[in-house]
Amino acid sequence: MKTIKSLFILSIVTTILILSLLGTPAINSQVVPVGGLQFGAFENGLSLHQLYKRSYYTFSPFNDYVLDRESKIALISAGEAASIESNPLTAISYSLEKLAGSYKPAISFEGKNKVTYESSIINNDLVVTRSVALKGASGKKTLGTTLSFDMNDIVFDKSGNLYNIVDPELLDTFTKMSGINLLPNTYDSQITLSEKTIYIASNDIATVIAITASGNQTLKVDWNARTIAIEEEVAPKNGVYKTSVNVKVFKNVGEAYGI
Amino acid sequence: MEFNAILIALFALIFPIAIGRPIVHFLMKKELPLPFISYFLAGLFTLFASTVVINLIGTFLNLPFPFVFQGIVSALAFILIPINIIVPTKDLNFKPYILPLLFSIGLGIGIFTLFGQNSPYPLNWDLYEHQTLIQNMISGRFSLIPSNITDTFGFNGYSTLFHTLLAAPQTFIKSAVLPLWNALDLIHLIIITFASYLFGKSVSGKESVGYLTAIFGGAVFDSTISFTNLFLMPQTFTAAIFIFLFAQLIESVKRNQHLSLGLIVINTLAIFLNHFIIGFVAGTLYLTTALFLKFRHFIEAKVNLKLVAEIVAVLAIIAILFSGFLPLESINKGEAGNFNFTLIEKFNALRQSYGFLPLFLLPIGAAYIVNSKKKLEVLIGVITVLLIALLLLQIPYVVKFFVLAKFFISFVLALGVFRLISNIKNRALYVLSYCLLLGALLILFATNATSWKGILLYNSLATQISPSEIEAASFLKNNYKGANALIISDPATQHVLEPLAEVNSQGGAYMDISTREHLIGISDSDEAQKVASTLAKIDDKLAPAASKKLFVLGGRYFEWQKMSEARKLDLSQNIWYPVDLSIADRKRINSLVAGSNNLKIVYENQALVVVEYSQTSLK
C-alpha cells in the first residue's frame, strides 16, 4: 500500500516536472558553428552566417533548381515556405544536442516537390545533403544548388582567377592581406569553372568559404545574378534525387590556401 | 584553472575570516550562531577601515599607496592570524557542515562545468570594470568610492569594500585576469549554494529542505539582470552576505540567543555598504526582521499585525498597478526605460529560469507554510510576498532585486517539493524523486544557458572576448603599461582591453558623452587629419593627459560605428560579442593610416589593429 501511494506521489512529481519543462521559452535561433560562421535553419533554408552581420549564404529550394531542357525550374515555388518549429521541446532538444555536440540543422519543404536539407559538420567542414522527391519525374535529372554572394564579396579560385567585379580598393586590400594577386576574368556573365573549388571571401565578415565540387559536379558562376551554382546529373533512388555539397569555412585566405 | 587564480580566490574568502575571528572573540562575550559570517565581516571591515585610515596617514607622509596597502595586509596577517591559536576552538565544530559543503562544492562544480561548455573565459561582463578598479587601486589610487579611482564608474552604487577585498591578495599573488575571475565565480557559486542550504535549513529546521533550497539556489540561473549564483559582483556579493546574516539571525532566534542591537546595526551597515541600492532593501529587510524578532512579544501585544499586513497588501497592489504610469523618459536620459520590464516580460524571464515550476510549486509551498503555522516560516512567506510585489512594480531596475528574492523563492519552492516527496515512504522512490527534480532543473539550466549564450557566439565559442583580443591586450601590457598611454576605441573594446592590458581608457564601457560624440564625428570618416585631431581631444579627466594615444580599430569598433547615433550615445548598448576585422574594415584602416604621419600601426591581428597616435610625426 505504501509503495502504491509512493508511486502515485512520484507520478504527480514527474507530471509536475514534465509540465514545468514545457514552460521553457522557445529558442528561435538554433545554430551550430562551422569555422567562424554559424549554420542553422531559417524559413528559406539552411544558412551560413554570422550573428548580427548582414551577409547570409543560404541553401534554399527557392534558389535550387532542376534543369528541364534548358530552363531552370525552382524546386519550391514562392509561398511554400517551411514552417520552423520553435517550441519548448525543440528548445530543450536543441540545448541537449548542442551540449552533446550532435546538433545537425535540417529543414524540409513540401510543395509541388518534397525537398529536405540535412547537414553534417566536423569542425569547419560542412556537407549539405539535399533529397528531392520530384513530382512526376523519373530517370536521370540535372539538379543545381545555388549560393548567392554579396556585392563586393571576392569570388575566386586557387589559380587566382577572379570571377566578379570588385571595388579596386577592396581588391587591393585583399591582395595586401593575402599576398595573392587575382586576375580579373573576361567578365562573361556566366562562367563554367575548370577548377573543382571556388572561394568566396566575404566583404562584410572575416571569413572565406570554399565550395568544392565532387564527382561529376560542375561549378558555375553568374556574377550578374551574384550566384554560384553546383550542377550534377543524378539518378533517383526510390524516387528521390540525392545530392551533396561540400563547403569549408576558413578564417582567411591564408588558411584557405594553406599558406 | 590556474593555481594562482584559485589561491587568490580562496585568500579573498579565508583571509577576512582568519583576521576577523580573533576580533569577534575579543568583542563578543557570547558564542554566535553561524559565526563565520561575522568573522568574515569583521575581517573585511578591519581591512577596509585600516586601509582608509592608514592611507590618510600615508598620503600625509607622502607614502605610495601600494606600499601602504601591502604593509596593511601583511600587518593584519602577522598580528591577527597567529592569535587564532589561542582563541577557544568551540566554534570550529565543522561536522554539521561537512556534508552540505561537499554537496555545494559538487553541485557548484557541476553547474559551473555545464555553464562553461564552449566558454573558456568568464561570461561575467562586469568583471572587467571591477578588475579595472582593482588594478587602479593596486597601482596607487584609493578612495571610499569608485568614481574617485577610475572614470569607468560614473555612478557610485557601492563603496570600494568589495574591491579592497579582492585587491588584497592581488598585491602579493599575480594571476591572469580571466582565469582569476573564473575561480572567483566558481567559489561564489559554491558559496551561494551553501548559503541557500543554511537559509533553508535554519528556517525549516529540516536538512532535506536545506538541500532542496540549495538545489534551487545553485542550479537555477536567474539570467535576467540579477545573475545571483553564477557571477561575482557587488550586488550578488551583498546578497550572499545578506542571506548568511539572515540565516544567522534565524538561528539566534531559534536558540533564544537574540543578537545585540549593536551587532544588528553593524550587520545592517555591512549589507548597505556593499551595494547602496540592493543593500538598502536587504538592510531594511534584515533590520526590520531582526527588530521584529527581538521585540516580537511587545509588538504582537501592541500592534494589530493582521491589519498591518492588509494595509501593506493594498498598498503593494496599488503600487504595482500605478507604477506603470511613471514618466520614464525623464529618468537617466530615457535609459531607465531599457531596464523596465512589463509583467509579461517578467513572467517570461521567470519561465526562462524555472519553466512553469513556480506555477505548481509556489502554491504548494505557500499552502504548506499556511498549514504549518510555524511563525518563522510564515515570516519568510510574508517576506517572499513582499519581495515578489517589489519585483512586480513597473519601475526600472527592480528586476535586480531578484538577487534577494531568489533565496526566498528557492525556499518556498523547496517547501513545495518537500511537501510532495516527504510522503514518499519507499526509499528508492524517494531518491528517484530527488534525481528527477535535479534532472529537470539541469535540463532547464542547460536550455536557459544555451539561450542566454546564443548572443555571444564567436567561432565555436560563446564568449565576450576573443583569443585575438587577449593577445592584443598582452601586447599592450608588455609595451604600454605604465607608459601613460590611453586606449581609444568603442566602449566594449575599451571595456575588455583596459583591465587585461592595464592601460587606461576614457571610461571603459561607460565612456562619457563627449568622447562618444567625438567618435560619432569620425564614424564614416577616412580623413586621417580629422581622425588625428579627434583623438587629440579625448582624455581621461581623472588621470594626467596621456602621452600616447592608442586607437584600437577592431571588428567591434566598426560594428559599433554602424549603430544609430542614439544607440551609440546609450550606455546600455554595446557590442557584447567579439567580431573579427572584415576586408572592408581593413580597407578603411589602410586608407586612414596611409593618409597621416601622426598615425602608425603598431600591432595587428585578425580581431583588431592598434594605431598609435602622436602629435609629432611617427613616420
Short mmCIF file of C-alpha atoms in Angstrom, two decimals, chain A residues 2-3 5-7 9-10 12-17 19-27 29 31 33-38 50-54 88 91-92 94-96 98-99 154 167 169-171 173-174 176-177 201-207 251-252, chain B residues 114 117-118 348 351-358 360-361 364 420-421 423-426 429 432-433 436-437 440-444 446-448 450-451 454-461 555 559 562 577 579-588 590-591 606:
data_model
loop_
_atom_site.label_atom_id
_atom_site.label_comp_id
_atom_site.label_asym_id
_atom_site.label_seq_id
_atom_site.Cartn_x
_atom_site.Cartn_y
_atom_site.Cartn_z
CA LYS A 2 2.86 2.32 0.98
CA THR A 3 4.60 1.62 -2.32
CA LYS A 5 0.98 5.61 -2.50
CA SER A 6 4.66 6.43 -3.09
CA LEU A 7 4.33 5.55 -6.77
CA ILE A 9 3.06 10.72 -5.50
CA LEU A 10 6.11 10.08 -7.67
CA ILE A 12 2.46 13.52 -9.58
CA VAL A 13 6.01 14.86 -9.10
CA THR A 14 7.01 13.55 -12.53
CA THR A 15 3.94 15.13 -14.15
CA ILE A 16 4.70 18.49 -12.49
CA LEU A 17 8.30 18.34 -13.67
CA LEU A 19 4.69 20.23 -17.35
CA SER A 20 7.23 22.63 -15.87
CA LEU A 21 9.70 21.86 -18.64
CA LEU A 22 7.02 22.86 -21.15
CA GLY A 23 7.31 26.37 -19.76
CA THR A 24 10.76 26.76 -21.28
CA PRO A 25 10.67 29.56 -23.86
CA ALA A 26 11.45 28.59 -27.44
CA ILE A 27 14.90 29.36 -28.87
CA SER A 29 17.99 30.95 -33.47
CA VAL A 31 22.57 27.32 -34.86
CA PRO A 33 29.31 26.76 -35.52
CA VAL A 34 31.11 26.00 -38.76
CA GLY A 35 34.51 27.66 -38.58
CA GLY A 36 33.91 31.34 -37.93
CA LEU A 37 30.30 31.18 -39.13
CA GLN A 38 27.06 29.89 -37.67
CA GLN A 50 27.50 35.40 -38.57
CA LEU A 51 25.27 36.82 -35.84
CA TYR A 52 24.19 40.41 -36.48
CA LYS A 53 26.02 40.64 -39.81
CA ARG A 54 24.04 41.27 -42.93
CA PRO A 88 9.79 24.31 -25.67
CA ALA A 91 14.47 24.32 -27.43
CA ILE A 92 15.24 21.54 -24.94
CA TYR A 94 18.46 21.68 -29.29
CA SER A 95 20.19 22.59 -26.00
CA LEU A 96 20.87 18.97 -25.08
CA LYS A 98 24.33 21.11 -28.58
CA LEU A 99 25.78 20.05 -25.25
CA ILE A 154 35.54 38.41 -53.72
CA ASP A 167 35.82 47.70 -55.80
CA GLU A 169 40.49 49.49 -53.35
CA LEU A 170 38.94 46.49 -51.68
CA LEU A 171 40.76 44.16 -54.06
CA THR A 173 43.36 45.44 -49.54
CA PHE A 174 42.69 41.75 -50.21
CA LYS A 176 47.89 43.21 -49.28
CA MET A 177 46.31 40.96 -46.68
CA ALA A 201 36.00 35.97 -49.43
CA SER A 202 33.27 37.90 -47.67
CA ASN A 203 33.46 41.66 -47.79
CA ASP A 204 31.46 42.01 -44.56
CA ILE A 205 32.55 39.03 -42.45
CA ALA A 206 36.08 37.91 -41.67
CA THR A 207 35.70 34.61 -43.45
CA LYS A 251 39.21 32.37 -41.15
CA ASN A 252 41.12 33.95 -44.01
CA LEU B 114 27.93 22.81 -17.63
CA GLN B 117 30.83 24.36 -22.09
CA ASN B 118 32.38 26.16 -25.09
CA ASN B 348 8.90 35.20 -19.43
CA ARG B 351 9.95 30.94 -17.35
CA GLN B 352 13.44 31.22 -18.81
CA SER B 353 14.95 30.22 -15.47
CA TYR B 354 12.31 27.95 -13.92
CA GLY B 355 9.95 26.86 -16.69
CA PHE B 356 6.47 26.53 -15.20
CA LEU B 357 7.85 25.12 -11.94
CA PRO B 358 6.80 28.13 -9.77
CA PHE B 360 2.96 24.42 -9.40
CA LEU B 361 5.37 24.56 -6.51
CA ILE B 364 2.05 24.06 -2.73
CA LEU B 420 5.11 16.34 -2.09
CA ILE B 421 8.03 13.99 -1.70
CA ASN B 423 5.01 11.46 1.59
CA ILE B 424 7.04 9.01 -0.47
CA LYS B 425 7.89 6.34 2.06
CA ASN B 426 9.68 3.98 -0.30
CA LEU B 429 11.35 6.11 -5.00
CA LEU B 432 14.42 8.76 -7.53
CA SER B 433 12.19 11.81 -6.99
CA LEU B 436 14.13 13.59 -11.29
CA LEU B 437 13.99 17.08 -9.78
CA ALA B 440 14.61 18.60 -14.66
CA LEU B 441 16.49 21.55 -13.18
CA LEU B 442 19.61 20.62 -15.14
CA ILE B 443 17.58 20.48 -18.37
CA LEU B 444 16.11 23.90 -17.56
CA ALA B 446 21.08 23.83 -19.98
CA THR B 447 18.29 25.32 -22.10
CA ASN B 448 18.45 28.65 -20.29
CA THR B 450 22.17 27.87 -24.30
CA SER B 451 19.61 30.57 -24.98
CA GLY B 454 23.17 32.48 -28.00
CA ILE B 455 24.02 36.16 -28.48
CA LEU B 456 27.69 35.60 -27.66
CA LEU B 457 28.64 33.20 -30.44
CA TYR B 458 32.12 33.58 -31.84
CA ASN B 459 33.55 30.70 -33.87
CA SER B 460 32.83 27.61 -31.80
CA LEU B 461 32.82 29.61 -28.55
CA GLY B 555 35.64 44.41 -35.65
CA GLU B 559 30.09 47.28 -35.77
CA LYS B 562 27.34 51.16 -37.77
CA TYR B 577 30.48 39.64 -28.58
CA VAL B 579 33.95 40.48 -34.05
CA ASP B 580 36.94 39.99 -36.35
CA LEU B 581 38.00 42.54 -38.94
CA SER B 582 36.50 42.13 -42.41
CA ILE B 583 38.21 43.10 -45.66
CA ALA B 584 36.08 46.26 -45.78
CA ASP B 585 37.25 47.20 -42.26
CA ARG B 586 40.88 46.63 -43.26
CA LYS B 587 40.43 48.80 -46.32
CA ARG B 588 39.30 51.68 -44.10
CA ASN B 590 44.73 51.16 -44.52
CA SER B 591 43.42 54.32 -46.13
CA GLN B 606 42.51 39.16 -37.07
#
